[in-house]
Coordinates of C-alpha atoms in Angstrom, one line a residue:
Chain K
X1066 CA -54.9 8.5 55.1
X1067 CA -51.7 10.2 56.0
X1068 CA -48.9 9.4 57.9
X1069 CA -49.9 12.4 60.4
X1070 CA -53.6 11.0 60.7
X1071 CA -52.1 7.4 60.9
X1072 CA -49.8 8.1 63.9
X1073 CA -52.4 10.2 65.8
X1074 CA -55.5 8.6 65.5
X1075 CA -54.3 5.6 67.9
X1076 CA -52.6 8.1 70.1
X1077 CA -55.8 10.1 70.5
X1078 CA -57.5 6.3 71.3
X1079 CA -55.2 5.0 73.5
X1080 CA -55.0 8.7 75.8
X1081 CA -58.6 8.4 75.8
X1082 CA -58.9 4.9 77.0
X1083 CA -56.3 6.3 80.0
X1084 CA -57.7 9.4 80.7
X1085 CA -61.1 7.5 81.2
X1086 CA -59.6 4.7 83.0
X1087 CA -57.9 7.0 85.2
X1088 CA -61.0 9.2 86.0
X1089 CA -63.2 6.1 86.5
X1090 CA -60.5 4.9 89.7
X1091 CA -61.0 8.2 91.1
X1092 CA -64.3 8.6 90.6
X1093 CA -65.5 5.5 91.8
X1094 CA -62.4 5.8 94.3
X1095 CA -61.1 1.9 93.4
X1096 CA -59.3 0.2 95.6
X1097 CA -55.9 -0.6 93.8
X1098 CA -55.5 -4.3 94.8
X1099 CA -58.1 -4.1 92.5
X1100 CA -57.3 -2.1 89.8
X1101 CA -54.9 0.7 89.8
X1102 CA -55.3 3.9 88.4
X1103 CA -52.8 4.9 85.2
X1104 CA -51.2 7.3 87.3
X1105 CA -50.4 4.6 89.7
X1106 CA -49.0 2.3 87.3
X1107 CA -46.7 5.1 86.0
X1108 CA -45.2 5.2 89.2
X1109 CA -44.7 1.5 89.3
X1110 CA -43.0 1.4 86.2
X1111 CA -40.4 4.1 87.0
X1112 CA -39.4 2.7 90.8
X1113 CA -39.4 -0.9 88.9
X1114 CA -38.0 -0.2 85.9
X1115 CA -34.6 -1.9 86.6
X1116 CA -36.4 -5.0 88.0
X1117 CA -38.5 -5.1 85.1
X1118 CA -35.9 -4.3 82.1
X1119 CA -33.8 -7.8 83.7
X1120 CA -37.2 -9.6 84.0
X1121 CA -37.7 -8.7 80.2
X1122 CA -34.3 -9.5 79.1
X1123 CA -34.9 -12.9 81.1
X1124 CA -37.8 -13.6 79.2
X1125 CA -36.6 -12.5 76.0
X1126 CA -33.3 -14.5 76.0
X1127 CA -34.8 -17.7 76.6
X1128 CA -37.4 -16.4 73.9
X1129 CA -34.1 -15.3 71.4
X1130 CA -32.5 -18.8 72.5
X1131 CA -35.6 -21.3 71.9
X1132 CA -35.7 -19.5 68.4
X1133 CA -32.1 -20.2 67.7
X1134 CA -33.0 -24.1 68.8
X1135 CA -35.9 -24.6 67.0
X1136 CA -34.2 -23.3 64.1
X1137 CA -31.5 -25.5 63.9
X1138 CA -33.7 -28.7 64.1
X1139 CA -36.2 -27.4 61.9
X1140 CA -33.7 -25.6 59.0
X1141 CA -32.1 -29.4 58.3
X1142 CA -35.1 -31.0 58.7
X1143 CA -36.6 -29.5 56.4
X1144 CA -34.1 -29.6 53.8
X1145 CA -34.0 -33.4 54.2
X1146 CA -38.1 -33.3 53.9
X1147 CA -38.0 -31.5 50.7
X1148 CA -35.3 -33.6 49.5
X1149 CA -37.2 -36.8 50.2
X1150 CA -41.0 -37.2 50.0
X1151 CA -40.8 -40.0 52.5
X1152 CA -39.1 -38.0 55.1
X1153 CA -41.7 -35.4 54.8
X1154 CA -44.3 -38.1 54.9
X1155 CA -43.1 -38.9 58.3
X1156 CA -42.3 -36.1 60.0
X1157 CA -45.6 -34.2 58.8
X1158 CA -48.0 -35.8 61.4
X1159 CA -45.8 -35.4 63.9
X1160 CA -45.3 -31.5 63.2
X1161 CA -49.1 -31.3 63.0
X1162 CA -49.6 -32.9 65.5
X1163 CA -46.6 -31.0 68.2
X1164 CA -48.3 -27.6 66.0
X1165 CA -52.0 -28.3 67.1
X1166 CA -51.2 -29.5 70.8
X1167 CA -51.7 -26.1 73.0
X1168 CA -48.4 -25.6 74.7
X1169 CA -50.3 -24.7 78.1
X1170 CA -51.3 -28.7 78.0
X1171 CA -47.6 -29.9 77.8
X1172 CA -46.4 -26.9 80.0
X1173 CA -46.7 -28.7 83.5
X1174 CA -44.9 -31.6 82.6
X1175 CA -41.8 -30.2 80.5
X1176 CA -41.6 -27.7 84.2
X1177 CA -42.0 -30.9 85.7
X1178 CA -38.7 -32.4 84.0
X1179 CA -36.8 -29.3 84.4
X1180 CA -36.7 -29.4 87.9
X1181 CA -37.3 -26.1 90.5
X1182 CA -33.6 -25.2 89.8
X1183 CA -33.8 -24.7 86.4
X1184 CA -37.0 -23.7 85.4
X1185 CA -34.8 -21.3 82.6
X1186 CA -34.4 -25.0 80.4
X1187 CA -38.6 -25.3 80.6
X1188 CA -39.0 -21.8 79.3
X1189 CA -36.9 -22.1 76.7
X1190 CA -37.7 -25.9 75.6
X1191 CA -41.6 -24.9 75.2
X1192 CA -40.9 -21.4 73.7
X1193 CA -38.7 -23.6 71.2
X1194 CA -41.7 -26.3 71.0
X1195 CA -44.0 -23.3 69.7
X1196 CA -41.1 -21.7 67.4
X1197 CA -40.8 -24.9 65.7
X1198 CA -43.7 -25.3 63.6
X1199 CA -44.0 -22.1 61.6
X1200 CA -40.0 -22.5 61.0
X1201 CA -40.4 -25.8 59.6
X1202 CA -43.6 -25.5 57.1
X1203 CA -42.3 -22.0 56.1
X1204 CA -38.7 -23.3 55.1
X1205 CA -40.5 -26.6 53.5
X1206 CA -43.0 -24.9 51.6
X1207 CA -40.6 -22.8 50.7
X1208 CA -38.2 -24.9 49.6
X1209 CA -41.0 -26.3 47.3
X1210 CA -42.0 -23.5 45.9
X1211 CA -39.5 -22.8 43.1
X1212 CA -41.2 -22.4 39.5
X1213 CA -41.8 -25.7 37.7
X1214 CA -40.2 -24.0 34.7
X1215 CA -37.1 -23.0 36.1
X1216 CA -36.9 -26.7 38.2
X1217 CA -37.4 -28.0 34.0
X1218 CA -34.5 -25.7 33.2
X1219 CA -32.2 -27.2 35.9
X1220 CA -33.1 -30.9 34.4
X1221 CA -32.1 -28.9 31.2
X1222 CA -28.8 -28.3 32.2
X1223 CA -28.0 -31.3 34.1
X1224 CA -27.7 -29.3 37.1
X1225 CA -26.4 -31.8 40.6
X1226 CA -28.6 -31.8 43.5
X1227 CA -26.6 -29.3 45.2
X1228 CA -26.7 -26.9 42.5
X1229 CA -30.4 -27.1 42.8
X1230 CA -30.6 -26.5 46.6
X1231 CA -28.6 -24.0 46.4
X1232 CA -28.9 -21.4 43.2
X1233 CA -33.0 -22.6 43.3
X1234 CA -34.4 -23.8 45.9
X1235 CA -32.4 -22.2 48.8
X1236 CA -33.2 -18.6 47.5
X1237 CA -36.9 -19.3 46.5
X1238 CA -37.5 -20.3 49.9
X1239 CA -36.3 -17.2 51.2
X1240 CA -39.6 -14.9 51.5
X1241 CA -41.2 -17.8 53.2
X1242 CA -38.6 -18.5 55.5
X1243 CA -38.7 -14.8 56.2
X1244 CA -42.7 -15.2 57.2
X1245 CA -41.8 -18.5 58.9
X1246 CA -39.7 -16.6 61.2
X1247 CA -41.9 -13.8 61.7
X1248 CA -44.5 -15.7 63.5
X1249 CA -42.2 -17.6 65.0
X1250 CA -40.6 -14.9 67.0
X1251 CA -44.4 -13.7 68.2
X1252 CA -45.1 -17.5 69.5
X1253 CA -41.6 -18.1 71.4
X1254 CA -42.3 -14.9 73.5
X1255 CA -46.0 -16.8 74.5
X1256 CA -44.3 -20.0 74.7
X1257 CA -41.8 -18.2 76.9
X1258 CA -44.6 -16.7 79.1
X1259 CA -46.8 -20.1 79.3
X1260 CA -44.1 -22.0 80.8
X1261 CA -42.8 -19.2 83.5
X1262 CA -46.6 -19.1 84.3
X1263 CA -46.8 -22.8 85.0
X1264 CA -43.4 -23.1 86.8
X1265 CA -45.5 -20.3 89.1
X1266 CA -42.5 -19.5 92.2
X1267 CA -39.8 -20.8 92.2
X1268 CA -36.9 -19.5 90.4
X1269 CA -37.8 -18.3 87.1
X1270 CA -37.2 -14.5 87.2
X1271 CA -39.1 -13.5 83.4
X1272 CA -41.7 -10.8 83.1
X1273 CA -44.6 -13.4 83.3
X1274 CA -43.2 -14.6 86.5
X1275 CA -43.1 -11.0 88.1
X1276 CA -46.8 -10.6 87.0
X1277 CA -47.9 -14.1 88.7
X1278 CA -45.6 -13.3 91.7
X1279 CA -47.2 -9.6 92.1
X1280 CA -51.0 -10.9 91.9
X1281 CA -50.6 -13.2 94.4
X1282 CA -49.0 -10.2 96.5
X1283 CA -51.9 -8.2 95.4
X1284 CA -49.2 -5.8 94.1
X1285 CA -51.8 -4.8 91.1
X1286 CA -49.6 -1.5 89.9
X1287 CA -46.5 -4.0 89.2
X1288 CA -48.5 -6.4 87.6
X1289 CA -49.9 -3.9 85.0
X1290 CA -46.4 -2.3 85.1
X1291 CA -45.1 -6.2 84.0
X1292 CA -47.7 -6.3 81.4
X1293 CA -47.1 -2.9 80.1
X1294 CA -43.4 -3.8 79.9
X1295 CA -44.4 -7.5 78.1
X1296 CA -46.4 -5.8 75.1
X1297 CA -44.0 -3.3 75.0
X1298 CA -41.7 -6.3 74.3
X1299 CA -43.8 -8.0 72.0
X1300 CA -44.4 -5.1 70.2
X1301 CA -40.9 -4.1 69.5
X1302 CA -39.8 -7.9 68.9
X1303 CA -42.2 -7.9 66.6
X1304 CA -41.4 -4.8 64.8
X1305 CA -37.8 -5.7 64.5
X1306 CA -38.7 -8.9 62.7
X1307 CA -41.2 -7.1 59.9
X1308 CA -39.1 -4.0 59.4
X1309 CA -35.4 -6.8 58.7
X1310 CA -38.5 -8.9 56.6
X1311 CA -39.6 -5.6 54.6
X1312 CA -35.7 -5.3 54.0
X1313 CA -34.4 -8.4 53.1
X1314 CA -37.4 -9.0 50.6
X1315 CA -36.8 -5.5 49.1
X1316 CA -33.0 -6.7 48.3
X1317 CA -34.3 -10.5 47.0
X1318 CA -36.4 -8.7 44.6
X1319 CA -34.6 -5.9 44.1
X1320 CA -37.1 -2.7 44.2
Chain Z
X16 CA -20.7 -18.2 18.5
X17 CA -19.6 -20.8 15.8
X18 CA -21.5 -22.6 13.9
X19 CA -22.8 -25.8 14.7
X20 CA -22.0 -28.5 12.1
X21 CA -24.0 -31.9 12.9
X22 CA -21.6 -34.6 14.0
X23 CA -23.7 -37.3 14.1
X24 CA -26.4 -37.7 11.8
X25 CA -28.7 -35.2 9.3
X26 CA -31.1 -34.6 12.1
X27 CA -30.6 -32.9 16.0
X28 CA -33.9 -34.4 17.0
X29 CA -36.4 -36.7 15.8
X30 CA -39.5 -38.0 17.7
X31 CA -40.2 -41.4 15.7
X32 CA -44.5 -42.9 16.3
X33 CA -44.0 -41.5 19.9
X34 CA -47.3 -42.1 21.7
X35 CA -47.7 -39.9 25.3
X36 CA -50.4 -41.2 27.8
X37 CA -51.2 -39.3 31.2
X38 CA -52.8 -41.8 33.5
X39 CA -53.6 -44.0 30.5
X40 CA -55.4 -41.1 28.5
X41 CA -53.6 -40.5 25.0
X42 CA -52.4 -36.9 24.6
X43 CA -50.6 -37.1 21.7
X44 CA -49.6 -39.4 18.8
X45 CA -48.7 -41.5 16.8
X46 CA -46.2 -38.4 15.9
X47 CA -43.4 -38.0 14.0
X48 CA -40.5 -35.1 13.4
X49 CA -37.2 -34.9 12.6
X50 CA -35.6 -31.2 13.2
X51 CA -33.0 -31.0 10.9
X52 CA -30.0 -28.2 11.6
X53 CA -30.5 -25.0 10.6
X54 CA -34.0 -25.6 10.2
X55 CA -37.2 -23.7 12.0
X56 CA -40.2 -25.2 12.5
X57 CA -43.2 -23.7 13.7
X58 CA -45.8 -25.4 15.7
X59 CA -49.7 -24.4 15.2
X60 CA -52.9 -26.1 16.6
X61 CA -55.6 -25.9 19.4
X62 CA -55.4 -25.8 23.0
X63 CA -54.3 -28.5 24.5
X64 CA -53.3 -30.5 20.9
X65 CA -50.0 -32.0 22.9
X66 CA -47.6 -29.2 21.7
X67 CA -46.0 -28.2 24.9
X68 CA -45.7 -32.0 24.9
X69 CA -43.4 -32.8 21.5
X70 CA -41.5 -30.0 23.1
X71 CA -40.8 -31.4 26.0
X72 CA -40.1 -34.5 24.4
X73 CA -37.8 -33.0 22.1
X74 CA -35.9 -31.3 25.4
X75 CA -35.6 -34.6 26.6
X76 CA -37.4 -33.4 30.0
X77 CA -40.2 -35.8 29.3
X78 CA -39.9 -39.7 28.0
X79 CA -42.5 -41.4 25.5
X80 CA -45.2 -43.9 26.6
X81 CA -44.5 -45.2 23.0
X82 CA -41.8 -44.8 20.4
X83 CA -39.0 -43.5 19.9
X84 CA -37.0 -40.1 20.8
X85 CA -33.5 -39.0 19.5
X86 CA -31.4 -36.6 20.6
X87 CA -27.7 -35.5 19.4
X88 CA -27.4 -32.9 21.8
X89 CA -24.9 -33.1 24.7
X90 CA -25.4 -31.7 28.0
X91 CA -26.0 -28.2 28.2
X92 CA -26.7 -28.0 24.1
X93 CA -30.1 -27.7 24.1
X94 CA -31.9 -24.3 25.4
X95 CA -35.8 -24.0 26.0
X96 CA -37.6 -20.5 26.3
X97 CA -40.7 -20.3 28.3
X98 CA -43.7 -18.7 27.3
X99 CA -42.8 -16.8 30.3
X100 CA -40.1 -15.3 30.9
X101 CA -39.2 -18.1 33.8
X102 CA -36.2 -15.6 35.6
X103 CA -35.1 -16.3 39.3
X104 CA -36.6 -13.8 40.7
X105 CA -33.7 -13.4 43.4
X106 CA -31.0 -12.9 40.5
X107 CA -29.6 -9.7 38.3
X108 CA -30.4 -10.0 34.8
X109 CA -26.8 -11.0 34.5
X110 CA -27.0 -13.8 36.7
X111 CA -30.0 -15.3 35.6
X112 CA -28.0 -15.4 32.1
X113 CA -25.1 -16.7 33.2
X114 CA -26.5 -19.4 35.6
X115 CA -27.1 -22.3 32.2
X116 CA -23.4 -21.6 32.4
X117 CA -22.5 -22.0 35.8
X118 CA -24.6 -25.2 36.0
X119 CA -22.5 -26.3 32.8
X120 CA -19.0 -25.7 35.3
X121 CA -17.9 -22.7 33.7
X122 CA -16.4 -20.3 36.4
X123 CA -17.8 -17.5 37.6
X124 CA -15.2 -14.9 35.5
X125 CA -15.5 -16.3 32.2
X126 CA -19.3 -17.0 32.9
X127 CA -20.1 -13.5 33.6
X128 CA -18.2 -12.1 30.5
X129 CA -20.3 -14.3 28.0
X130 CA -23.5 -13.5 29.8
X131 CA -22.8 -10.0 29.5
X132 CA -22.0 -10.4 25.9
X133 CA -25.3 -12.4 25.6
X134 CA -27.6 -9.6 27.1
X135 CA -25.6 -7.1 25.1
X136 CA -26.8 -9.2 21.5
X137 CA -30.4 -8.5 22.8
X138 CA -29.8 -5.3 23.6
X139 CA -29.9 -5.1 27.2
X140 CA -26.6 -2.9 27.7
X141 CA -27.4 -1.3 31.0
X142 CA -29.7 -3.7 32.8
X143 CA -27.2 -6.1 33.5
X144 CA -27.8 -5.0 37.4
X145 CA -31.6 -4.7 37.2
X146 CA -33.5 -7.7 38.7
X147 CA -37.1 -9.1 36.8
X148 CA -39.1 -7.5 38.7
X149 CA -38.0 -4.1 37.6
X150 CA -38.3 -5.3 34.1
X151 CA -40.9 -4.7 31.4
X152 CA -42.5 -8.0 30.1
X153 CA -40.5 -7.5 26.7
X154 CA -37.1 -6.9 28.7
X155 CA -37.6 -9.7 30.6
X156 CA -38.5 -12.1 27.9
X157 CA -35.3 -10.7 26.1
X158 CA -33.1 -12.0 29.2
X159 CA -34.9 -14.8 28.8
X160 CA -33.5 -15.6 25.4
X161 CA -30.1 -14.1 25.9
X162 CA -30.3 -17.0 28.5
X163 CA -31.2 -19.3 25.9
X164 CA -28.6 -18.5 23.3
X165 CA -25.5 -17.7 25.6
X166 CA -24.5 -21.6 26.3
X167 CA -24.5 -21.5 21.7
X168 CA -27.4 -24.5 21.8
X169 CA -27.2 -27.0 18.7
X170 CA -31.1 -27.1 19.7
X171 CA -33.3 -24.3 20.6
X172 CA -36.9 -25.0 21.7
X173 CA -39.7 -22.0 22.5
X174 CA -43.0 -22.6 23.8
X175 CA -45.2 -19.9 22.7
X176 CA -42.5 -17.3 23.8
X177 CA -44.2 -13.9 22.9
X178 CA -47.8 -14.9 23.7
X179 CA -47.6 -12.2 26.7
X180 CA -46.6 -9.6 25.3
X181 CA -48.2 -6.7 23.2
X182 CA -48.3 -6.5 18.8
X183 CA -45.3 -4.3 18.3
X184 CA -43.1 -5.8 21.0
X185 CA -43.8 -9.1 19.7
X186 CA -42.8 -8.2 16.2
X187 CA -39.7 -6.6 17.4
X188 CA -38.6 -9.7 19.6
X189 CA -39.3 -11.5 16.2
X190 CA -37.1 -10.0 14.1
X191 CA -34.3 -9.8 16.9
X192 CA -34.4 -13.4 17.5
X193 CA -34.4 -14.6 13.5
X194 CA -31.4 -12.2 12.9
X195 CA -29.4 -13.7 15.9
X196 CA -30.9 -17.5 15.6
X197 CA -29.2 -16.7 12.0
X198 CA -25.7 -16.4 13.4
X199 CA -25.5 -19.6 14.3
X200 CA -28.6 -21.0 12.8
X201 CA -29.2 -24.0 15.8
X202 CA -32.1 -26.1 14.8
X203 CA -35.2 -24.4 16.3
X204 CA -38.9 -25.2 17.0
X205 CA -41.4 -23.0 18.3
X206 CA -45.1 -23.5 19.7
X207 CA -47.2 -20.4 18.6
X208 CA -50.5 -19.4 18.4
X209 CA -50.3 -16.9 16.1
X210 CA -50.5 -18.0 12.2
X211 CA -48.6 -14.7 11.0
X212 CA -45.9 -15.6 13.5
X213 CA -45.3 -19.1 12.6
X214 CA -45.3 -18.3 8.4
X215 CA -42.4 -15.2 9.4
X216 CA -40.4 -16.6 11.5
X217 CA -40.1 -20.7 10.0
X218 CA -39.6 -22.8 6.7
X219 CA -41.9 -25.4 7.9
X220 CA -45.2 -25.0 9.6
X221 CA -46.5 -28.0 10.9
X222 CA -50.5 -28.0 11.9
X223 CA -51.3 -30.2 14.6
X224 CA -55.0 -31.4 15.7
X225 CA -56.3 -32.9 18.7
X226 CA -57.4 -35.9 20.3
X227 CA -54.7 -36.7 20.8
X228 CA -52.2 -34.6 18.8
X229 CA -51.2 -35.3 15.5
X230 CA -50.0 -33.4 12.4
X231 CA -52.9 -32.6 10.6
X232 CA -51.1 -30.5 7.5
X233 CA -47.5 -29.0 6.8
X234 CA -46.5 -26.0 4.6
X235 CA -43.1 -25.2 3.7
X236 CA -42.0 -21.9 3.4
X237 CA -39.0 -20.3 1.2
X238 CA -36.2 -20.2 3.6
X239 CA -34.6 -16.5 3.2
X240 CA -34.0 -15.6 6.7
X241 CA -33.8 -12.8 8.2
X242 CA -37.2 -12.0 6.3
X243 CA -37.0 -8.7 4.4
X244 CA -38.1 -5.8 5.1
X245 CA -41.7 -6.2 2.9
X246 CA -42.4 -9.7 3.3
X247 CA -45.6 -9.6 5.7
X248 CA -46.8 -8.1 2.7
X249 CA -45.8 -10.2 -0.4
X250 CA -48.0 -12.8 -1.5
X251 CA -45.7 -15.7 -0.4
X252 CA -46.7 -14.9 2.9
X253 CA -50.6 -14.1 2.0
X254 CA -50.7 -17.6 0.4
X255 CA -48.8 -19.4 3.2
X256 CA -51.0 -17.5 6.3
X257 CA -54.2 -18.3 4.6
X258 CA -53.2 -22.1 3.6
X259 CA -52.1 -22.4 7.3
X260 CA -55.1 -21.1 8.6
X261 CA -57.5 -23.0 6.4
X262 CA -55.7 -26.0 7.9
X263 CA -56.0 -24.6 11.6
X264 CA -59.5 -24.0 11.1
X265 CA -60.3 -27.7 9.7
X266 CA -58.0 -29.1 12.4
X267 CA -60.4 -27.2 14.8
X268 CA -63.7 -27.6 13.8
X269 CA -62.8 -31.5 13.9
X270 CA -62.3 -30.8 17.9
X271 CA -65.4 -29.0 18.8

């Protein structure tokens, strides 16, 4: 396939999906509290766009920041884990446990503890709840991943601990941090949005927010405009992340 | 690189009745050697005979269930190639060379210079920058070794270090490692599977058998290294390769 074909052939889907969509409302004349019409939503998004770019920079930040946090407690923790099999064995049924517990189920109570006048500090705690796991196993399997030969040639040499962490162990990790932080970034944003939908009103301002805030309002053409402006966000988040990935790994390999 | 005189002793290594057990079942022994400086030994027998495991031994990476294992060489003296070629992935050519060096506390300056040197003896001039993965298999084996002999071991250990790569390449690597092994001449073992390769490149082949391993038969070779040009063809080597192989073929059939 080329890159023409590769480019168009969603296009050509997605206008289709639109164009139908759009001659179905007028068609079978919709009302828009129901479902608006493409056009309609168009129109949304341009009168709202301001509203909606600082709703999506709300919801991104405390995304961005919640990945910074749950970095910085999972980065040493994992270096201590692969240092010591008994810290690993008692911090990896916790993680498990933390990684298999839906977020939605601990999202009324961390709101809860935040308090209405902060409901920022719930967004970001739970975004950095999700973040965590897929840091932490990606760093610690990565930092156990080095070759048994080369970990033999280290012995070899007499090499310290810290020489071992950090000319082996340290850089072999690196592809699998890189895929650790990948899906990291795509489960802060849903963290992010889970806990702005359970704080509900109140003073959250995010994109997830806007759209619970508009469907109660029956202001259907914002809340697809909201949407529309959240995948759009997702999308390029996530895009970001795999195109710096593709990049770093092409330098740690060199080709 | 000067040559190493032995300090302390006629032999760099000797393994002495060692017995190894995993989990209580015997792998190899009761097995002796004693590697002798400027000697090369080759080491022949089946699939797991336990000859990965007198190498390790002999590195000191591994301790005996039984027995006894000396080693003379210091920290840093004793260099092992892989049967592959076991580069950080992450690392120039260059670095990967230089790092036994680094670990041993030499700066990074003086570090670099004899790594470059090193990759220069097996003729690498050029690829200093390239990383493995935009290696060939021979190229990258040949970093491996320049790894090997840039911290000037007193003990050089190779576990079956051509097996991936193709006939001629392998040849070639052969011949470049005897003439530089001879500049120095550390004492050197190798694990092979390949009878031809064992009678070329040692003065003492030592057949192993299994269950658990033990030296089933030993031939000693004329030393006269680097081999000339003719000798895969003179009857020294006929002889030796078909005594050797009788022996191999004994030491297998006992296995199945």
């Amino acid at each position: 396939m080329n890159r023409l074909a590769a480019i168009v052939a969603p296009a050509t889907l997605c206008l289709a999906l639109l164009v139908g969509w759009e001659l179905a409302c007028r068609g079978l004349q919709l009302p828009v509290y129901l479902l608006p019409a493409p056009s309609g939503i168009a129109v949304a998004l341009a009168e709202h766009a301001g509203s909606l770019f600082q709703a999506a920079w709300v919801t991104l930040s405390s995304a961005l920041l919640a990945l910074l946090l749950a970095a910085l407690v999972a980065g040493p923790l994992a270096l201590s884990a692969a240092v010591s099999p008994l810290i690993e064995r008692a911090v990896q049924p916790l993680a498990v446990t933390l990684q298999v517990t839906p977020v939605v189920a601990i999202a009324p109570l961390v709101v809860s503890w935040a308090g209405l006048d902060h409901p920022e500090y719930a967004t970001t705690a739970l975004a950095a709840v999700v973040a965590f796991f897929p840091l932490f196993s990606g760093a610690l399997t990565g930092l156990k991943s080095a070759d048994p030969d080369l970990e033999r040639l280290f012995d070899l040499y007499g090499a310290t601990a810290g020489q071992r962490l950090w000319r082996l162990r340290a850089p072999a990790a690196t592809p699998f941090v890189l895929e650790g932080v990948k899906v990291a970034v795509g489960l802060s944003v849903i963290g992010a949005v889970v806990a702005e939908i359970s704080a509900g009103s109140g003073r959250s301002q995010g994109l997830a927010w806007t759209i619970v805030e508009t469907t109660h309002q029956l202001r259907m053409a914002e809340t697809f405009a909201a949407l529309f402006a959240l995948a759009i966000l997702a999308v390029a988040l996530h895009a970001v992340t795999r195109s710096a990935e593709v990049e770093i790994l092409r330098k740690w390999r060199g080709r | 690189m000067t040559a190493s005189s032995p300090a302390s002793g006629p032999t760099v290594a000797s393994l002495q009745d060692v017995v190894v057990q995993y989990d209580g079942r015997p792998v190899l022994g009761p097995f002796s050697l004693d590697l002798t400086p400027g000697a090369s030994v080759a080491l022949v027998g089946p699939s797991g005979c336990g000859k990965s495991t007198a190498l390790r031994l002999l590195a000191g990476l591994e301790q005996p269930t039984q027995g006894v294992v000396r080693r003379t060489p210091g920290r840093g003296e004793t260099a092992v190639v892989f049967q592959s070629p076991t580069l950080a992935p992450w690392a120039t050519a260059l670095d990967n060379v230089a790092l036994p060096l680094r670990l041993s506390g030499i700066a990074a300056g003086p570090a670099t210079d004899q790594a470059r040197a090193a990759l220069a003896r097996v003729g690498l001039v050029g690829s200093e920058r390239k990383k493995p993965a935009q290696l060939s298999g021979g190229m990258a084996m040949r970093v491996s070794i320049a790894r090997a002999l840039a911290t000037a071991p007193r003990l050089l250990l190779m576990d079956e270090p051509f097996a991936a790569l193709d006939e001629i390449t392998r040849r070639r690597l052969a011949d470049d490692v005897m003439s530089l092994w001879t500049e120095a001449r550390p004492a050197l073992l190798f694990i092979t599977h390949s009878v031809e390769e064992a009678v070329y490149m040692a003065d003492r082949v030592i057949v192993m058998g299994p269950g658990p391993g033990r030296i089933v038969a030993e031939h000693a070779l004329p030393d006269g290294f680097p081999r000339p040009p003719r000798f895969r063809t003179s009857p020294v080597f006929r002889d030796a390769v078909e005594h050797v192989s009788l022996a191999l073929q004994t030491a297998m059939e006992s296995a199945a």
